[in-house]
PDB file of C-alpha atoms in Angstrom:
ATOM      1  CA  MET A   1     116.553 107.054  82.017  1.00  0.00           C
ATOM      2  CA  ILE A   2     114.706 105.416  84.927  1.00  0.00           C
ATOM      3  CA  GLU A   3     111.145 105.436  85.952  1.00  0.00           C
ATOM      4  CA  LEU A   4     110.455 105.426  89.446  1.00  0.00           C
ATOM      5  CA  PRO A   5     107.198 105.561  91.348  1.00  0.00           C
ATOM      6  CA  MET A   6     106.259 108.242  93.655  1.00  0.00           C
ATOM      7  CA  SER A   7     105.545 107.174  97.122  1.00  0.00           C
ATOM      8  CA  ASN A   8     102.018 107.004  98.316  1.00  0.00           C
ATOM      9  CA  SER A   9     100.726 108.057  95.000  1.00  0.00           C
ATOM     10  CA  GLY A  10     100.137 106.416  91.598  1.00  0.00           C
ATOM     11  CA  LYS A  11     102.355 108.772  89.915  1.00  0.00           C
ATOM     12  CA  LYS A  12     105.760 107.823  88.024  1.00  0.00           C
ATOM     13  CA  ILE A  13     108.546 109.928  87.791  1.00  0.00           C
ATOM     14  CA  THR A  14     111.035 109.928  84.967  1.00  0.00           C
ATOM     15  CA  LEU A  15     114.886 110.346  85.911  1.00  0.00           C
ATOM     16  CA  ASN A  16     116.848 111.601  83.181  1.00  0.00           C
ATOM     17  CA  PRO A  17     119.596 113.683  84.810  1.00  0.00           C
ATOM     18  CA  SER A  18     121.872 116.082  82.985  1.00  0.00           C
ATOM     19  CA  LYS A  19     124.447 115.079  85.704  1.00  0.00           C
ATOM     20  CA  ILE A  20     125.135 112.766  88.752  1.00  0.00           C
ATOM     21  CA  ILE A  21     127.177 114.490  91.307  1.00  0.00           C
ATOM     22  CA  ALA A  22     128.526 112.246  94.115  1.00  0.00           C
ATOM     23  CA  VAL A  23     130.375 112.932  97.148  1.00  0.00           C
ATOM     24  CA  GLY A  24     133.179 110.962  98.514  1.00  0.00           C
ATOM     25  CA  LEU A  25     134.478 110.559 101.886  1.00  0.00           C
ATOM     26  CA  ASN A  26     131.323 112.202 103.546  1.00  0.00           C
ATOM     27  CA  TYR A  27     131.137 109.791 106.484  1.00  0.00           C
ATOM     28  CA  ARG A  28     134.015 109.843 109.054  1.00  0.00           C
ATOM     29  CA  ASP A  29     134.381 106.038 109.460  1.00  0.00           C
ATOM     30  CA  HIS A  30     134.570 105.684 105.422  1.00  0.00           C
ATOM     31  CA  VAL A  31     137.409 108.068 105.440  1.00  0.00           C
ATOM     32  CA  LYS A  32     139.417 105.675 107.639  1.00  0.00           C
ATOM     33  CA  GLU A  33     138.616 102.573 105.477  1.00  0.00           C
ATOM     34  CA  SER A  34     139.445 104.135 102.258  1.00  0.00           C
ATOM     35  CA  ALA A  35     143.212 104.163 102.894  1.00  0.00           C
ATOM     36  CA  GLN A  36     142.980 100.575 101.647  1.00  0.00           C
ATOM     37  CA  PHE A  37     142.132 101.653  98.074  1.00  0.00           C
ATOM     38  CA  LEU A  38     143.030 105.047  97.706  1.00  0.00           C
ATOM     39  CA  THR A  39     146.747 106.498  97.987  1.00  0.00           C
ATOM     40  CA  LYS A  40     146.120 109.761  99.834  1.00  0.00           C
ATOM     41  CA  VAL A  41     143.044 109.936 102.402  1.00  0.00           C
ATOM     42  CA  GLU A  42     142.363 112.661 104.829  1.00  0.00           C
ATOM     43  CA  LEU A  43     139.352 114.007 106.685  1.00  0.00           C
ATOM     44  CA  PRO A  44     138.026 116.327 104.049  1.00  0.00           C
ATOM     45  CA  THR A  45     137.674 120.145 104.959  1.00  0.00           C
ATOM     46  CA  GLU A  46     135.379 120.604 102.097  1.00  0.00           C
ATOM     47  CA  PRO A  47     133.053 118.157  99.887  1.00  0.00           C
ATOM     48  CA  VAL A  48     134.866 115.587  97.687  1.00  0.00           C
ATOM     49  CA  LEU A  49     132.982 115.690  94.453  1.00  0.00           C
ATOM     50  CA  PHE A  50     133.088 113.281  91.465  1.00  0.00           C
ATOM     51  CA  ALA A  51     130.667 112.631  88.612  1.00  0.00           C
ATOM     52  CA  LYS A  52     128.954 109.525  87.636  1.00  0.00           C
ATOM     53  CA  THR A  53     127.548 109.784  84.266  1.00  0.00           C
ATOM     54  CA  PRO A  54     123.781 108.915  83.712  1.00  0.00           C
ATOM     55  CA  ASN A  55     124.414 105.601  82.329  1.00  0.00           C
ATOM     56  CA  VAL A  56     125.209 104.211  85.384  1.00  0.00           C
ATOM     57  CA  LEU A  57     121.656 104.213  86.332  1.00  0.00           C
ATOM     58  CA  ALA A  58     119.707 101.005  87.112  1.00  0.00           C
ATOM     59  CA  GLY A  59     116.194 100.447  88.332  1.00  0.00           C
ATOM     60  CA  PRO A  60     114.928  98.131  91.159  1.00  0.00           C
ATOM     61  CA  GLY A  61     115.484  94.637  90.200  1.00  0.00           C
ATOM     62  CA  GLN A  62     118.060  95.105  87.292  1.00  0.00           C
ATOM     63  CA  PRO A  63     121.330  93.657  87.254  1.00  0.00           C
ATOM     64  CA  ILE A  64     124.611  95.011  88.319  1.00  0.00           C
ATOM     65  CA  VAL A  65     127.017  94.102  85.450  1.00  0.00           C
ATOM     66  CA  ILE A  66     130.567  93.487  86.014  1.00  0.00           C
ATOM     67  CA  PRO A  67     132.153  94.633  82.782  1.00  0.00           C
ATOM     68  CA  ALA A  68     134.085  91.628  80.949  1.00  0.00           C
ATOM     69  CA  HIS A  69     137.108  93.986  79.308  1.00  0.00           C
ATOM     70  CA  THR A  70     138.491  94.565  82.962  1.00  0.00           C
ATOM     71  CA  LYS A  71     139.553  90.961  82.805  1.00  0.00           C
ATOM     72  CA  GLU A  72     142.145  92.060  80.084  1.00  0.00           C
ATOM     73  CA  TYR A  73     143.981  93.866  83.155  1.00  0.00           C
ATOM     74  CA  LYS A  74     144.839  90.546  84.789  1.00  0.00           C
ATOM     75  CA  PHE A  75     144.465  92.323  88.221  1.00  0.00           C
ATOM     76  CA  PRO A  76     145.866  89.964  90.888  1.00  0.00           C
ATOM     77  CA  GLU A  77     142.202  90.444  92.568  1.00  0.00           C
ATOM     78  CA  GLU A  78     139.748  92.143  90.923  1.00  0.00           C
ATOM     79  CA  ARG A  79     137.238  94.200  93.353  1.00  0.00           C
ATOM     80  CA  VAL A  80     133.968  95.714  92.535  1.00  0.00           C
ATOM     81  CA  ASP A  81     132.351  97.218  95.657  1.00  0.00           C
ATOM     82  CA  HIS A  82     128.940  98.330  96.768  1.00  0.00           C
ATOM     83  CA  GLU A  83     128.371 101.844  98.404  1.00  0.00           C
ATOM     84  CA  CYS A  84     124.851 102.517 100.001  1.00  0.00           C
ATOM     85  CA  GLU A  85     123.898 106.303  99.708  1.00  0.00           C
ATOM     86  CA  LEU A  86     121.022 108.627 100.256  1.00  0.00           C
ATOM     87  CA  ALA A  87     120.293 110.190  96.905  1.00  0.00           C
ATOM     88  CA  VAL A  88     118.924 113.819  96.516  1.00  0.00           C
ATOM     89  CA  ILE A  89     116.944 114.633  93.395  1.00  0.00           C
ATOM     90  CA  ILE A  90     117.091 118.307  92.472  1.00  0.00           C
ATOM     91  CA  SER A  91     113.624 120.115  91.984  1.00  0.00           C
ATOM     92  CA  LYS A  92     114.670 123.128  89.975  1.00  0.00           C
ATOM     93  CA  ARG A  93     117.587 125.023  88.550  1.00  0.00           C
ATOM     94  CA  GLY A  94     119.995 126.736  90.848  1.00  0.00           C
ATOM     95  CA  ARG A  95     123.161 128.773  90.901  1.00  0.00           C
ATOM     96  CA  HIS A  96     124.923 129.951  93.981  1.00  0.00           C
ATOM     97  CA  ILE A  97     122.095 128.492  96.404  1.00  0.00           C
ATOM     98  CA  ARG A  98     122.471 129.618  99.890  1.00  0.00           C
ATOM     99  CA  GLU A  99     122.075 126.650 102.507  1.00  0.00           C
ATOM    100  CA  ALA A 100     119.208 128.508 103.863  1.00  0.00           C
ATOM    101  CA  ASP A 101     117.447 128.078 100.488  1.00  0.00           C
ATOM    102  CA  ALA A 102     118.722 124.566  99.692  1.00  0.00           C
ATOM    103  CA  PHE A 103     115.633 122.468 100.530  1.00  0.00           C
ATOM    104  CA  ALA A 104     113.480 124.700  98.064  1.00  0.00           C
ATOM    105  CA  HIS A 105     115.559 123.017  95.448  1.00  0.00           C
ATOM    106  CA  VAL A 106     114.921 119.239  96.667  1.00  0.00           C
ATOM    107  CA  PHE A 107     112.255 117.192  94.766  1.00  0.00           C
ATOM    108  CA  GLY A 108     112.914 114.263  96.901  1.00  0.00           C
ATOM    109  CA  TYR A 109     114.949 111.185  97.947  1.00  0.00           C
ATOM    110  CA  THR A 110     115.669 107.736  97.279  1.00  0.00           C
ATOM    111  CA  CYS A 111     118.170 104.993  97.548  1.00  0.00           C
ATOM    112  CA  PHE A 112     121.357 104.748  95.716  1.00  0.00           C
ATOM    113  CA  ASN A 113     124.257 102.212  95.207  1.00  0.00           C
ATOM    114  CA  ASP A 114     127.457 103.942  94.125  1.00  0.00           C
ATOM    115  CA  VAL A 115     129.004 100.674  92.704  1.00  0.00           C
ATOM    116  CA  SER A 116     132.652 101.067  92.565  1.00  0.00           C
ATOM    117  CA  HIS A 117     135.563  99.137  90.694  1.00  0.00           C
ATOM    118  CA  ARG A 118     138.474  99.538  92.971  1.00  0.00           C
ATOM    119  CA  ASN A 119     141.442  98.648  90.686  1.00  0.00           C
ATOM    120  CA  ILE A 120     140.196 101.074  88.046  1.00  0.00           C
ATOM    121  CA  GLN A 121     139.613 103.708  90.490  1.00  0.00           C
ATOM    122  CA  LYS A 122     143.010 103.393  91.976  1.00  0.00           C
ATOM    123  CA  ALA A 123     144.962 102.952  88.857  1.00  0.00           C
ATOM    124  CA  ASP A 124     143.642 105.725  86.715  1.00  0.00           C
ATOM    125  CA  THR A 125     145.622 108.808  86.182  1.00  0.00           C
ATOM    126  CA  SER A 126     142.311 111.020  85.942  1.00  0.00           C
ATOM    127  CA  GLY A 127     140.931 109.740  89.018  1.00  0.00           C
ATOM    128  CA  TRP A 128     137.600 108.217  89.954  1.00  0.00           C
ATOM    129  CA  PHE A 129     135.503 108.836  86.754  1.00  0.00           C
ATOM    130  CA  ARG A 130     135.952 105.429  85.000  1.00  0.00           C
ATOM    131  CA  GLY A 131     135.725 103.256  87.855  1.00  0.00           C
ATOM    132  CA  LYS A 132     132.693 104.881  88.898  1.00  0.00           C
ATOM    133  CA  SER A 133     130.845 105.237  85.551  1.00  0.00           C
ATOM    134  CA  PHE A 134     130.428 101.648  83.973  1.00  0.00           C
ATOM    135  CA  ASP A 135     127.049 100.876  82.949  1.00  0.00           C
ATOM    136  CA  THR A 136     124.521  99.844  85.615  1.00  0.00           C
ATOM    137  CA  PHE A 137     126.953 101.168  88.400  1.00  0.00           C
ATOM    138  CA  GLY A 138     124.514 103.308  89.907  1.00  0.00           C
ATOM    139  CA  PRO A 139     121.282 101.494  90.731  1.00  0.00           C
ATOM    140  CA  ILE A 140     118.520 103.797  92.171  1.00  0.00           C
ATOM    141  CA  GLY A 141     115.052 103.307  93.829  1.00  0.00           C
ATOM    142  CA  PRO A 142     112.693 101.601  94.774  1.00  0.00           C
ATOM    143  CA  VAL A 143     110.472 104.792  95.059  1.00  0.00           C
ATOM    144  CA  ILE A 144     110.981 108.482  95.542  1.00  0.00           C
ATOM    145  CA  VAL A 145     110.310 110.130  98.631  1.00  0.00           C
ATOM    146  CA  PRO A 146     109.291 113.739  98.323  1.00  0.00           C
ATOM    147  CA  HIS A 147     110.649 116.373 100.408  1.00  0.00           C
ATOM    148  CA  GLY A 148     108.418 118.081 103.391  1.00  0.00           C
ATOM    149  CA  ALA A 149     105.582 117.508 105.372  1.00  0.00           C
ATOM    150  CA  GLN A 150     104.004 114.605 102.862  1.00  0.00           C
ATOM    151  CA  GLY A 151     107.399 112.897 102.748  1.00  0.00           C
ATOM    152  CA  ILE A 152     110.905 113.370 104.571  1.00  0.00           C
ATOM    153  CA  GLU A 153     111.191 116.660 106.094  1.00  0.00           C
ATOM    154  CA  ASN A 154     114.624 115.906 107.712  1.00  0.00           C
ATOM    155  CA  PRO A 155     116.755 113.787 105.778  1.00  0.00           C
ATOM    156  CA  HIS A 156     119.672 113.741 108.530  1.00  0.00           C
ATOM    157  CA  THR A 157     117.742 111.120 110.831  1.00  0.00           C
ATOM    158  CA  LEU A 158     117.417 108.035 108.521  1.00  0.00           C
ATOM    159  CA  ASN A 159     118.835 104.670 109.332  1.00  0.00           C
ATOM    160  CA  ILE A 160     120.542 103.226 106.172  1.00  0.00           C
ATOM    161  CA  THR A 161     122.281  99.948 105.754  1.00  0.00           C
ATOM    162  CA  CYS A 162     123.270  97.519 103.011  1.00  0.00           C
ATOM    163  CA  LYS A 163     123.243  93.862 102.985  1.00  0.00           C
ATOM    164  CA  VAL A 164     124.938  91.469 100.585  1.00  0.00           C
ATOM    165  CA  ASN A 165     123.212  87.943 100.482  1.00  0.00           C
ATOM    166  CA  GLY A 166     121.249  88.895 103.530  1.00  0.00           C
ATOM    167  CA  VAL A 167     124.297  89.719 105.377  1.00  0.00           C
ATOM    168  CA  ILE A 168     124.402  93.524 106.885  1.00  0.00           C
ATOM    169  CA  LYS A 169     127.571  95.025 105.652  1.00  0.00           C
ATOM    170  CA  GLN A 170     127.251  98.631 106.096  1.00  0.00           C
ATOM    171  CA  SER A 171     124.824 100.366 108.724  1.00  0.00           C
ATOM    172  CA  ALA A 172     124.746 103.856 109.972  1.00  0.00           C
ATOM    173  CA  ASN A 173     122.484 107.021 110.225  1.00  0.00           C
ATOM    174  CA  THR A 174     122.541 109.791 107.554  1.00  0.00           C
ATOM    175  CA  ALA A 175     123.218 112.078 110.851  1.00  0.00           C
ATOM    176  CA  ASP A 176     126.845 110.849 110.561  1.00  0.00           C
ATOM    177  CA  MET A 177     127.305 113.102 107.532  1.00  0.00           C
ATOM    178  CA  ILE A 178     130.257 115.358 107.581  1.00  0.00           C
ATOM    179  CA  PHE A 179     128.601 117.579 105.156  1.00  0.00           C
ATOM    180  CA  THR A 180     124.725 118.168 105.484  1.00  0.00           C
ATOM    181  CA  ILE A 181     122.570 118.103 102.436  1.00  0.00           C
ATOM    182  CA  PRO A 182     122.015 121.961 102.486  1.00  0.00           C
ATOM    183  CA  ALA A 183     125.809 122.466 102.649  1.00  0.00           C
ATOM    184  CA  LEU A 184     126.414 120.044  99.739  1.00  0.00           C
ATOM    185  CA  ILE A 185     123.761 121.655  97.739  1.00  0.00           C
ATOM    186  CA  SER A 186     125.232 125.202  98.218  1.00  0.00           C
ATOM    187  CA  TYR A 187     128.675 123.891  97.696  1.00  0.00           C
ATOM    188  CA  ILE A 188     127.975 122.136  94.384  1.00  0.00           C
ATOM    189  CA  SER A 189     125.808 124.923  92.954  1.00  0.00           C
ATOM    190  CA  LYS A 190     128.917 127.350  93.429  1.00  0.00           C
ATOM    191  CA  GLN A 191     130.848 125.220  91.005  1.00  0.00           C
ATOM    192  CA  LEU A 192     128.273 124.233  88.634  1.00  0.00           C
ATOM    193  CA  THR A 193     124.534 125.008  87.687  1.00  0.00           C
ATOM    194  CA  LEU A 194     122.087 122.378  89.185  1.00  0.00           C
ATOM    195  CA  GLU A 195     119.264 121.481  87.012  1.00  0.00           C
ATOM    196  CA  GLU A 196     115.856 120.037  87.749  1.00  0.00           C
ATOM    197  CA  GLY A 197     116.263 116.238  87.699  1.00  0.00           C
ATOM    198  CA  ASP A 198     119.884 116.241  88.774  1.00  0.00           C
ATOM    199  CA  ILE A 199     121.001 113.706  91.289  1.00  0.00           C
ATOM    200  CA  ILE A 200     123.206 114.117  94.164  1.00  0.00           C
ATOM    201  CA  ALA A 201     124.694 110.938  95.645  1.00  0.00           C
ATOM    202  CA  THR A 202     125.523 112.197  99.339  1.00  0.00           C
ATOM    203  CA  GLY A 203     128.526 109.466 100.514  1.00  0.00           C
ATOM    204  CA  THR A 204     128.452 106.027 101.858  1.00  0.00           C
ATOM    205  CA  PRO A 205     129.290 104.927 105.428  1.00  0.00           C
ATOM    206  CA  ALA A 206     132.040 102.316 106.612  1.00  0.00           C
ATOM    207  CA  GLY A 207     131.650  98.804 105.568  1.00  0.00           C
ATOM    208  CA  VAL A 208     132.054  98.663 102.024  1.00  0.00           C
ATOM    209  CA  SER A 209     133.079  95.243 100.596  1.00  0.00           C
ATOM    210  CA  PRO A 210     133.456  93.201  97.362  1.00  0.00           C
ATOM    211  CA  LEU A 211     130.677  92.199  94.989  1.00  0.00           C
ATOM    212  CA  VAL A 212     130.996  88.956  92.801  1.00  0.00           C
ATOM    213  CA  PRO A 213     128.521  87.491  90.136  1.00  0.00           C
ATOM    214  CA  GLY A 214     125.588  85.701  91.842  1.00  0.00           C
ATOM    215  CA  ASP A 215     125.559  88.474  94.853  1.00  0.00           C
ATOM    216  CA  THR A 216     122.265  89.986  95.709  1.00  0.00           C
ATOM    217  CA  VAL A 217     122.732  93.518  97.073  1.00  0.00           C
ATOM    218  CA  GLU A 218     120.230  95.249  99.067  1.00  0.00           C
ATOM    219  CA  VAL A 219     120.331  99.155  99.905  1.00  0.00           C
ATOM    220  CA  GLU A 220     117.722 100.052 102.593  1.00  0.00           C
ATOM    221  CA  ILE A 221     116.983 103.474 103.854  1.00  0.00           C
ATOM    222  CA  GLU A 222     114.409 104.145 106.695  1.00  0.00           C
ATOM    223  CA  ARG A 223     111.198 105.716 105.304  1.00  0.00           C
ATOM    224  CA  ILE A 224     112.276 104.908 101.577  1.00  0.00           C
ATOM    225  CA  GLY A 225     112.442 101.419 101.287  1.00  0.00           C
ATOM    226  CA  ILE A 226     114.701  98.520  99.835  1.00  0.00           C
ATOM    227  CA  LEU A 227     116.693  98.946  96.650  1.00  0.00           C
ATOM    228  CA  LYS A 228     117.398  95.320  95.545  1.00  0.00           C
ATOM    229  CA  ASN A 229     119.898  94.093  92.626  1.00  0.00           C
ATOM    230  CA  GLN A 230     121.620  90.971  91.598  1.00  0.00           C
ATOM    231  CA  VAL A 231     125.212  91.157  90.493  1.00  0.00           C
ATOM    232  CA  ILE A 232     126.243  89.559  87.287  1.00  0.00           C
ATOM    233  CA  ALA A 233     129.068  89.128  84.643  1.00  0.00           C
ATOM    234  CA  GLU A 234     128.924  90.624  81.293  1.00  0.00           C
TER     235      GLU A 234
END
Protein backbone atom coordinates (compact mmCIF):
# COMPACT_ATOMS: atom_id res chain seq x y z
CA MET A 1 0.00 0.00 0.00
CA ILE A 2 1.41 3.37 -1.08
CA GLU A 3 0.04 6.87 -0.58
CA LEU A 4 0.70 9.41 -3.34
CA PRO A 5 -0.43 13.02 -3.70
CA MET A 6 -2.80 14.05 -6.46
CA SER A 7 -1.16 16.71 -8.61
CA ASN A 8 -2.21 20.33 -8.02
CA SER A 9 -4.30 19.47 -4.98
CA GLY A 10 -3.87 18.69 -1.32
CA LYS A 11 -5.53 15.34 -1.79
CA LYS A 12 -3.66 12.08 -1.19
CA ILE A 13 -4.54 8.81 -2.88
CA THR A 14 -3.94 5.40 -1.35
CA LEU A 15 -2.82 2.82 -3.88
CA ASN A 16 -3.77 -0.69 -2.79
CA PRO A 17 -4.27 -2.53 -6.09
CA SER A 18 -5.77 -5.98 -6.32
CA LYS A 19 -3.25 -6.57 -9.11
CA ILE A 20 -0.51 -4.96 -11.14
CA ILE A 21 -0.57 -5.97 -14.80
CA ALA A 22 2.63 -5.19 -16.64
CA VAL A 23 3.18 -5.14 -20.38
CA GLY A 24 6.36 -6.54 -21.86
CA LEU A 25 7.99 -5.67 -25.16
CA ASN A 26 5.78 -2.65 -25.91
CA TYR A 27 8.51 -0.50 -27.51
CA ARG A 28 10.14 -1.75 -30.71
CA ASP A 29 13.70 -0.85 -29.74
CA HIS A 30 13.30 -2.69 -26.43
CA VAL A 31 12.14 -5.80 -28.29
CA LYS A 32 15.50 -5.81 -30.10
CA GLU A 33 17.61 -5.35 -26.98
CA SER A 34 15.66 -8.00 -25.04
CA ALA A 35 17.33 -10.78 -27.01
CA GLN A 36 20.23 -10.58 -24.54
CA PHE A 37 18.16 -11.84 -21.60
CA LEU A 38 15.21 -13.68 -23.18
CA THR A 39 15.41 -16.95 -25.11
CA LYS A 40 12.88 -16.03 -27.79
CA VAL A 41 12.06 -12.48 -28.80
CA GLU A 42 9.78 -11.42 -31.66
CA LEU A 43 7.77 -8.29 -32.34
CA PRO A 44 4.50 -9.05 -30.53
CA THR A 45 1.24 -9.30 -32.45
CA GLU A 46 -0.76 -8.91 -29.24
CA PRO A 47 0.20 -7.47 -25.84
CA VAL A 48 2.63 -9.49 -23.73
CA LEU A 49 1.26 -9.54 -20.19
CA PHE A 50 2.75 -10.54 -16.87
CA ALA A 51 1.91 -9.88 -13.23
CA LYS A 52 3.79 -8.00 -10.56
CA THR A 53 2.48 -8.57 -7.05
CA PRO A 54 1.47 -5.56 -4.91
CA ASN A 55 4.39 -6.12 -2.50
CA VAL A 56 6.66 -4.59 -5.18
CA LEU A 57 5.33 -1.09 -4.57
CA ALA A 58 7.74 1.45 -3.13
CA GLY A 59 7.16 5.17 -2.85
CA PRO A 60 9.34 8.10 -3.89
CA GLY A 61 12.56 8.14 -1.92
CA GLN A 62 12.14 4.60 -0.64
CA PRO A 63 14.94 2.14 -1.46
CA ILE A 64 15.02 -0.54 -4.13
CA VAL A 65 16.32 -3.54 -2.20
CA ILE A 66 18.31 -6.22 -4.02
CA PRO A 67 17.44 -9.47 -2.20
CA ALA A 68 20.20 -11.24 -0.30
CA HIS A 69 19.15 -14.81 -1.07
CA THR A 70 19.87 -14.52 -4.80
CA LYS A 71 23.60 -14.63 -3.96
CA GLU A 72 23.08 -18.31 -3.12
CA TYR A 73 22.72 -19.05 -6.85
CA LYS A 74 26.28 -17.83 -7.50
CA PHE A 75 25.39 -16.23 -10.82
CA PRO A 76 28.56 -15.38 -12.80
CA GLU A 77 27.18 -11.85 -13.04
CA GLU A 78 24.05 -10.94 -11.11
CA ARG A 79 21.97 -8.41 -13.02
CA VAL A 80 19.11 -6.26 -11.77
CA ASP A 81 17.78 -3.71 -14.28
CA HIS A 82 15.70 -0.54 -14.22
CA GLU A 83 12.75 -0.15 -16.60
CA CYS A 84 11.06 3.27 -16.77
CA GLU A 85 7.35 3.09 -17.55
CA LEU A 86 4.14 5.08 -17.63
CA ALA A 87 1.66 3.61 -15.16
CA VAL A 88 -2.10 3.77 -15.64
CA ILE A 89 -4.33 3.69 -12.57
CA ILE A 90 -7.80 2.26 -13.14
CA SER A 91 -10.80 4.26 -11.90
CA LYS A 92 -13.64 1.75 -11.98
CA ARG A 93 -14.43 -1.89 -12.48
CA GLY A 94 -14.61 -3.14 -16.06
CA ARG A 95 -14.77 -6.29 -18.13
CA HIS A 96 -14.70 -6.48 -21.96
CA ILE A 97 -14.04 -2.74 -22.18
CA ARG A 98 -14.16 -1.33 -25.70
CA GLU A 99 -11.20 0.74 -26.83
CA ALA A 100 -13.58 3.66 -27.41
CA ASP A 101 -14.60 3.51 -23.74
CA ALA A 102 -11.17 2.80 -22.24
CA PHE A 103 -10.32 6.30 -21.02
CA ALA A 104 -13.53 6.34 -18.98
CA HIS A 105 -11.81 3.68 -16.84
CA VAL A 106 -8.60 5.68 -16.28
CA PHE A 107 -8.18 7.55 -13.01
CA GLY A 108 -4.76 8.92 -13.76
CA TYR A 109 -1.08 8.40 -14.56
CA THR A 110 2.22 8.22 -12.74
CA CYS A 111 5.80 7.01 -13.14
CA PHE A 112 6.72 3.38 -12.55
CA ASN A 113 10.00 1.48 -12.43
CA ASP A 114 9.61 -2.17 -13.40
CA VAL A 115 12.76 -3.39 -11.63
CA SER A 116 13.74 -6.81 -12.97
CA HIS A 117 16.15 -9.51 -11.79
CA ARG A 118 17.36 -10.76 -15.17
CA ASN A 119 19.03 -13.97 -13.99
CA ILE A 120 15.88 -15.16 -12.25
CA GLN A 121 13.68 -13.95 -15.09
CA LYS A 122 15.67 -15.96 -17.62
CA ALA A 123 16.12 -19.09 -15.50
CA ASP A 124 12.63 -19.68 -14.08
CA THR A 125 10.60 -22.31 -15.91
CA SER A 126 7.38 -20.53 -14.93
CA GLY A 127 8.43 -17.31 -16.63
CA TRP A 128 8.88 -13.76 -15.43
CA PHE A 129 6.83 -13.81 -12.21
CA ARG A 130 9.51 -14.21 -9.53
CA GLY A 131 12.19 -12.04 -11.13
CA LYS A 132 9.69 -9.18 -11.40
CA SER A 133 8.01 -9.46 -8.00
CA PHE A 134 10.63 -9.14 -5.29
CA ASP A 135 9.79 -6.62 -2.56
CA THR A 136 10.37 -2.99 -3.68
CA PHE A 137 10.75 -3.97 -7.37
CA GLY A 138 7.99 -1.54 -8.37
CA PRO A 139 8.72 2.04 -7.30
CA ILE A 140 5.83 4.36 -8.17
CA GLY A 141 5.19 8.12 -8.03
CA PRO A 142 5.93 10.91 -7.29
CA VAL A 143 2.37 12.11 -7.92
CA ILE A 144 -0.76 10.97 -9.69
CA VAL A 145 -1.86 13.19 -12.57
CA PRO A 146 -5.55 12.74 -13.42
CA HIS A 147 -6.77 11.82 -16.86
CA GLY A 148 -8.70 14.53 -18.67
CA ALA A 149 -8.87 18.27 -19.05
CA GLN A 150 -7.40 18.98 -15.59
CA GLY A 151 -4.48 16.62 -16.14
CA ILE A 152 -3.30 14.56 -19.10
CA GLU A 153 -5.76 14.26 -21.97
CA ASN A 154 -3.41 12.44 -24.36
CA PRO A 155 -0.95 10.07 -22.64
CA HIS A 156 0.70 9.19 -25.96
CA THR A 157 2.73 12.41 -26.28
CA LEU A 158 4.92 12.25 -23.16
CA ASN A 159 8.71 12.20 -23.05
CA ILE A 160 9.99 9.47 -20.74
CA THR A 161 13.54 9.08 -19.46
CA CYS A 162 15.53 7.13 -16.91
CA LYS A 163 18.78 8.30 -15.33
CA VAL A 164 21.20 6.31 -13.21
CA ASN A 165 23.53 8.46 -11.11
CA GLY A 166 22.59 11.42 -13.30
CA VAL A 167 23.40 9.68 -16.60
CA ILE A 168 20.56 9.21 -19.10
CA LYS A 169 20.06 5.50 -19.86
CA GLN A 170 16.59 5.52 -21.43
CA SER A 171 14.94 8.24 -23.49
CA ALA A 172 11.79 7.90 -25.57
CA ASN A 173 8.26 9.14 -26.02
CA THR A 174 5.07 7.29 -25.16
CA ALA A 175 4.05 7.77 -28.79
CA ASP A 176 6.52 4.95 -29.50
CA MET A 177 4.35 2.32 -27.79
CA ILE A 178 3.37 -0.61 -30.01
CA PHE A 179 0.00 -0.97 -28.27
CA THR A 180 -1.81 2.15 -27.12
CA ILE A 181 -3.34 2.54 -23.68
CA PRO A 182 -6.93 2.03 -24.94
CA ALA A 183 -5.77 -1.10 -26.79
CA LEU A 184 -4.08 -2.40 -23.63
CA ILE A 185 -7.08 -1.73 -21.40
CA SER A 186 -9.43 -3.40 -23.87
CA TYR A 187 -7.17 -6.43 -24.29
CA ILE A 188 -6.46 -6.87 -20.59
CA SER A 189 -10.13 -6.55 -19.66
CA LYS A 190 -10.96 -9.44 -21.99
CA GLN A 191 -8.61 -11.67 -19.99
CA LEU A 192 -9.61 -10.56 -16.49
CA THR A 193 -11.78 -8.02 -14.72
CA LEU A 194 -10.07 -4.73 -14.02
CA GLU A 195 -10.88 -3.30 -10.59
CA GLU A 196 -10.73 0.22 -9.21
CA GLY A 197 -7.16 0.96 -8.15
CA ASP A 198 -5.53 -1.67 -10.35
CA ILE A 199 -2.30 -0.58 -12.04
CA ILE A 200 -1.18 -1.19 -15.61
CA ALA A 201 2.52 -0.68 -16.32
CA THR A 202 2.64 0.04 -20.03
CA GLY A 203 6.13 -1.15 -21.00
CA THR A 204 9.64 0.26 -21.18
CA PRO A 205 11.71 1.71 -24.02
CA ALA A 206 15.22 0.62 -24.94
CA GLY A 207 18.22 1.36 -22.77
CA VAL A 208 17.68 -0.85 -19.73
CA SER A 209 20.89 -1.30 -17.74
CA PRO A 210 22.12 -2.85 -14.50
CA LEU A 211 21.64 -1.38 -11.04
CA VAL A 212 23.97 -2.00 -8.11
CA PRO A 213 23.83 -0.96 -4.46
CA GLY A 214 24.63 2.73 -4.13
CA ASP A 215 23.02 3.72 -7.43
CA THR A 216 20.36 6.40 -7.61
CA VAL A 217 17.77 5.84 -10.32
CA GLU A 218 15.36 8.50 -11.59
CA VAL A 219 12.32 7.89 -13.78
CA GLU A 220 11.01 11.12 -15.30
CA ILE A 221 7.86 11.53 -17.36
CA GLU A 222 6.82 14.83 -18.87
CA ARG A 223 3.98 16.54 -16.96
CA ILE A 224 4.23 14.04 -14.11
CA GLY A 225 7.63 14.54 -12.50
CA ILE A 226 10.61 12.56 -11.26
CA LEU A 227 10.49 9.31 -9.32
CA LYS A 228 13.79 8.97 -7.45
CA ASN A 229 14.97 5.88 -5.55
CA GLN A 230 18.29 4.61 -4.23
CA VAL A 231 19.43 1.03 -4.66
CA ILE A 232 20.60 -0.89 -1.61
CA ALA A 233 21.54 -4.48 -0.77
CA GLU A 234 19.38 -6.41 1.68
